Amino acid sequence: MNQWQVGDTLLLTGTIITGRDAAHKRLKQMLDSGQGLPKGVDFNNKFIYYVGPVAAVNGEVIGPAGPTTATRMDKFTDTMLQNTGILGMIGKAERGEATIKSIKKHQASYLIAVGGAAYLISKSIKKAKKIAFEEMGMEAIYEFEVKDMPVTVAVDSQGENIHAIFNNLLDR
């Protein structure tokens, strides 16, 4: 992961954990109160994917599972990086300056998945299981087994940021 550079396109294979706004809020409350993570939730050496998947139909593993806007999770990112062992995040859109500093500080990375390609992304998900907050529906935490999930490095472990690089090119 330390060799990944901004703009690299990757095909992720392995276990990832999902979480969106409501799950992040509850996780932060649990961590801040000293409760720790919910039973069965292990972020250690995994990525968190910002997604609220649609229910499976007709024998699918999961329904469409496209990324949600990562900026909404910025206020939780430092807590998650500091307390859960996650390697990084997968979402769409830019991250704030403080979040990019936190990513660099924790030698993590932020990967972007293609927005609007929810159905195609779901085809890389080989297993899906709700592991926490089931009452939250789409906001529940899932564990996904993925094979060749296409992502691009948006912020690398050194804090280089593809969005800033692109904006600088536009300013020329």
Short mmCIF file of C-alpha atoms in Angstrom, two decimals:
data_model
loop_
_atom_site.label_atom_id
_atom_site.label_comp_id
_atom_site.label_asym_id
_atom_site.label_seq_id
_atom_site.Cartn_x
_atom_site.Cartn_y
_atom_site.Cartn_z
CA MET A 1 0.00 0.00 0.00
CA ASN A 2 2.88 2.40 0.68
CA GLN A 3 3.91 1.97 -2.95
CA TRP A 4 0.51 2.97 -4.32
CA GLN A 5 0.54 6.36 -5.97
CA VAL A 6 -2.20 8.81 -6.75
CA GLY A 7 -3.92 7.79 -9.98
CA ASP A 8 -3.02 4.11 -9.74
CA THR A 9 -5.91 1.88 -10.77
CA LEU A 10 -6.23 -1.24 -8.64
CA LEU A 11 -8.34 -4.37 -8.53
CA LEU A 12 -9.05 -5.11 -4.86
CA THR A 13 -9.52 -8.68 -3.71
CA GLY A 14 -10.26 -9.66 -0.11
CA THR A 15 -12.51 -8.66 2.78
CA ILE A 16 -13.85 -5.13 3.13
CA ILE A 17 -16.29 -3.70 5.66
CA THR A 18 -19.05 -1.23 4.79
CA GLY A 19 -20.31 1.81 6.63
CA ARG A 20 -22.12 5.04 5.88
CA ASP A 21 -23.17 8.10 7.85
CA ALA A 22 -25.42 6.50 10.48
CA ALA A 23 -23.03 3.60 11.09
CA HIS A 24 -20.09 5.99 11.47
CA LYS A 25 -22.02 8.12 13.94
CA ARG A 26 -22.88 5.10 16.06
CA LEU A 27 -19.34 3.67 15.83
CA LYS A 28 -17.87 6.99 16.98
CA GLN A 29 -20.29 7.10 19.92
CA MET A 30 -19.31 3.57 20.90
CA LEU A 31 -15.58 4.26 20.61
CA ASP A 32 -15.83 7.59 22.46
CA SER A 33 -17.75 5.94 25.33
CA GLY A 34 -15.18 3.14 25.64
CA GLN A 35 -17.53 0.37 24.45
CA GLY A 36 -15.32 -0.59 21.55
CA LEU A 37 -16.60 -1.95 18.27
CA PRO A 38 -19.72 -4.11 17.96
CA LYS A 39 -19.21 -7.85 18.30
CA GLY A 40 -18.17 -9.35 14.97
CA VAL A 41 -16.88 -6.08 13.48
CA ASP A 42 -13.15 -6.22 12.75
CA PHE A 43 -11.71 -3.41 10.65
CA ASN A 44 -8.10 -4.43 11.28
CA ASN A 45 -6.10 -4.45 8.02
CA LYS A 46 -9.23 -3.89 5.94
CA PHE A 47 -10.79 -1.05 3.98
CA ILE A 48 -14.12 0.51 4.82
CA TYR A 49 -16.38 1.03 1.82
CA TYR A 50 -18.81 3.92 2.02
CA VAL A 51 -21.87 2.21 0.54
CA GLY A 52 -25.50 1.48 1.31
CA PRO A 53 -26.12 -1.57 -0.86
CA VAL A 54 -29.49 -2.37 -2.35
CA ALA A 55 -31.05 -5.70 -1.36
CA ALA A 56 -30.25 -8.69 -3.55
CA VAL A 57 -32.84 -10.03 -5.99
CA ASN A 58 -33.00 -13.07 -8.28
CA GLY A 59 -30.07 -14.90 -6.69
CA GLU A 60 -27.67 -11.95 -6.62
CA VAL A 61 -25.09 -11.79 -3.83
CA ILE A 62 -26.05 -8.14 -3.29
CA GLY A 63 -27.93 -5.54 -5.29
CA PRO A 64 -26.33 -2.41 -6.74
CA ALA A 65 -23.53 -1.26 -4.43
CA GLY A 66 -22.07 2.03 -5.63
CA PRO A 67 -19.99 4.38 -3.50
CA THR A 68 -21.48 7.24 -1.53
CA THR A 69 -19.90 10.68 -1.12
CA ALA A 70 -16.98 10.36 1.27
CA THR A 71 -16.98 13.98 2.43
CA ARG A 72 -19.85 13.23 4.81
CA MET A 73 -17.59 10.81 6.70
CA ASP A 74 -14.72 13.32 7.08
CA LYS A 75 -15.72 14.21 10.66
CA PHE A 76 -15.33 10.53 11.64
CA THR A 77 -12.19 9.66 9.68
CA ASP A 78 -9.50 10.49 12.24
CA THR A 79 -11.35 8.54 14.96
CA MET A 80 -11.72 5.55 12.65
CA LEU A 81 -8.09 5.61 11.54
CA GLN A 82 -6.82 6.04 15.08
CA ASN A 83 -8.98 3.41 16.78
CA THR A 84 -9.97 0.63 14.39
CA GLY A 85 -6.92 -0.57 12.44
CA ILE A 86 -8.45 0.22 9.04
CA LEU A 87 -6.05 0.58 6.13
CA GLY A 88 -8.17 3.17 4.37
CA MET A 89 -11.48 4.12 2.87
CA ILE A 90 -13.32 3.62 -0.43
CA GLY A 91 -15.88 6.15 -1.61
CA LYS A 92 -16.40 8.88 -4.16
CA ALA A 93 -15.66 12.62 -4.26
CA GLU A 94 -13.04 14.75 -2.56
CA ARG A 95 -11.88 14.68 1.05
CA GLY A 96 -11.32 17.74 3.22
CA GLU A 97 -7.89 19.09 4.14
CA ALA A 98 -8.00 17.81 7.74
CA THR A 99 -8.99 14.35 6.50
CA ILE A 100 -6.11 14.26 4.03
CA LYS A 101 -3.71 15.20 6.85
CA SER A 102 -5.16 12.36 8.94
CA ILE A 103 -4.76 9.91 6.06
CA LYS A 104 -1.10 10.90 5.78
CA LYS A 105 -0.55 10.81 9.56
CA HIS A 106 -1.90 7.26 9.76
CA GLN A 107 -0.24 6.14 6.48
CA ALA A 108 -3.65 5.14 5.16
CA SER A 109 -5.15 5.73 1.73
CA TYR A 110 -8.40 6.83 0.18
CA LEU A 111 -9.59 4.98 -2.90
CA ILE A 112 -12.38 6.06 -5.21
CA ALA A 113 -14.82 3.75 -6.91
CA VAL A 114 -16.76 4.86 -9.95
CA GLY A 115 -19.97 6.65 -9.06
CA GLY A 116 -22.89 5.60 -11.26
CA ALA A 117 -21.52 2.08 -11.72
CA ALA A 118 -23.29 0.47 -8.75
CA TYR A 119 -24.49 -2.56 -10.69
CA LEU A 120 -21.07 -3.23 -12.19
CA ILE A 121 -19.32 -2.84 -8.82
CA SER A 122 -21.78 -5.30 -7.26
CA LYS A 123 -20.52 -7.97 -9.65
CA SER A 124 -17.12 -7.88 -7.89
CA ILE A 125 -18.80 -8.70 -4.55
CA LYS A 126 -18.71 -12.47 -4.13
CA LYS A 127 -20.12 -12.72 -0.58
CA ALA A 128 -22.10 -10.26 1.53
CA LYS A 129 -23.14 -10.58 5.16
CA LYS A 130 -24.69 -8.08 7.57
CA ILE A 131 -22.51 -8.00 10.67
CA ALA A 132 -23.82 -5.06 12.73
CA PHE A 133 -26.65 -2.55 13.06
CA GLU A 134 -29.05 -4.73 11.06
CA GLU A 135 -31.95 -2.50 12.11
CA MET A 136 -30.43 0.30 10.00
CA GLY A 137 -31.32 -1.41 6.70
CA MET A 138 -29.06 -0.07 3.93
CA GLU A 139 -26.98 1.71 6.60
CA ALA A 140 -26.15 -1.60 8.34
CA ILE A 141 -22.52 -2.70 8.43
CA TYR A 142 -21.76 -5.49 5.96
CA GLU A 143 -18.73 -7.64 5.38
CA PHE A 144 -18.03 -8.10 1.68
CA GLU A 145 -15.69 -10.54 0.01
CA VAL A 146 -14.61 -8.85 -3.20
CA LYS A 147 -12.67 -10.03 -6.22
CA ASP A 148 -11.15 -7.54 -8.65
CA MET A 149 -13.13 -4.54 -7.39
CA PRO A 150 -11.97 -1.60 -9.55
CA VAL A 151 -10.74 1.46 -7.61
CA THR A 152 -8.36 4.36 -8.13
CA VAL A 153 -5.97 5.81 -5.54
CA ALA A 154 -7.27 9.32 -4.78
CA VAL A 155 -5.15 10.04 -1.68
CA ASP A 156 -2.03 7.97 -1.11
CA SER A 157 -0.27 7.22 2.17
CA GLN A 158 1.97 10.28 1.70
CA GLY A 159 -1.05 12.59 1.47
CA GLU A 160 -0.82 13.21 -2.26
CA ASN A 161 -4.30 14.07 -3.51
CA ILE A 162 -5.57 13.45 -7.03
CA HIS A 163 -8.27 16.12 -6.71
CA ALA A 164 -5.73 18.81 -5.72
CA ILE A 165 -3.43 17.78 -8.56
CA PHE A 166 -6.30 18.03 -11.03
CA ASN A 167 -7.45 21.40 -9.64
CA ASN A 168 -3.89 22.74 -9.96
CA LEU A 169 -3.82 21.68 -13.60
CA LEU A 170 -7.10 23.51 -14.19
CA ASP A 171 -5.70 26.67 -12.59
CA ARG A 172 -2.82 26.88 -15.07
#
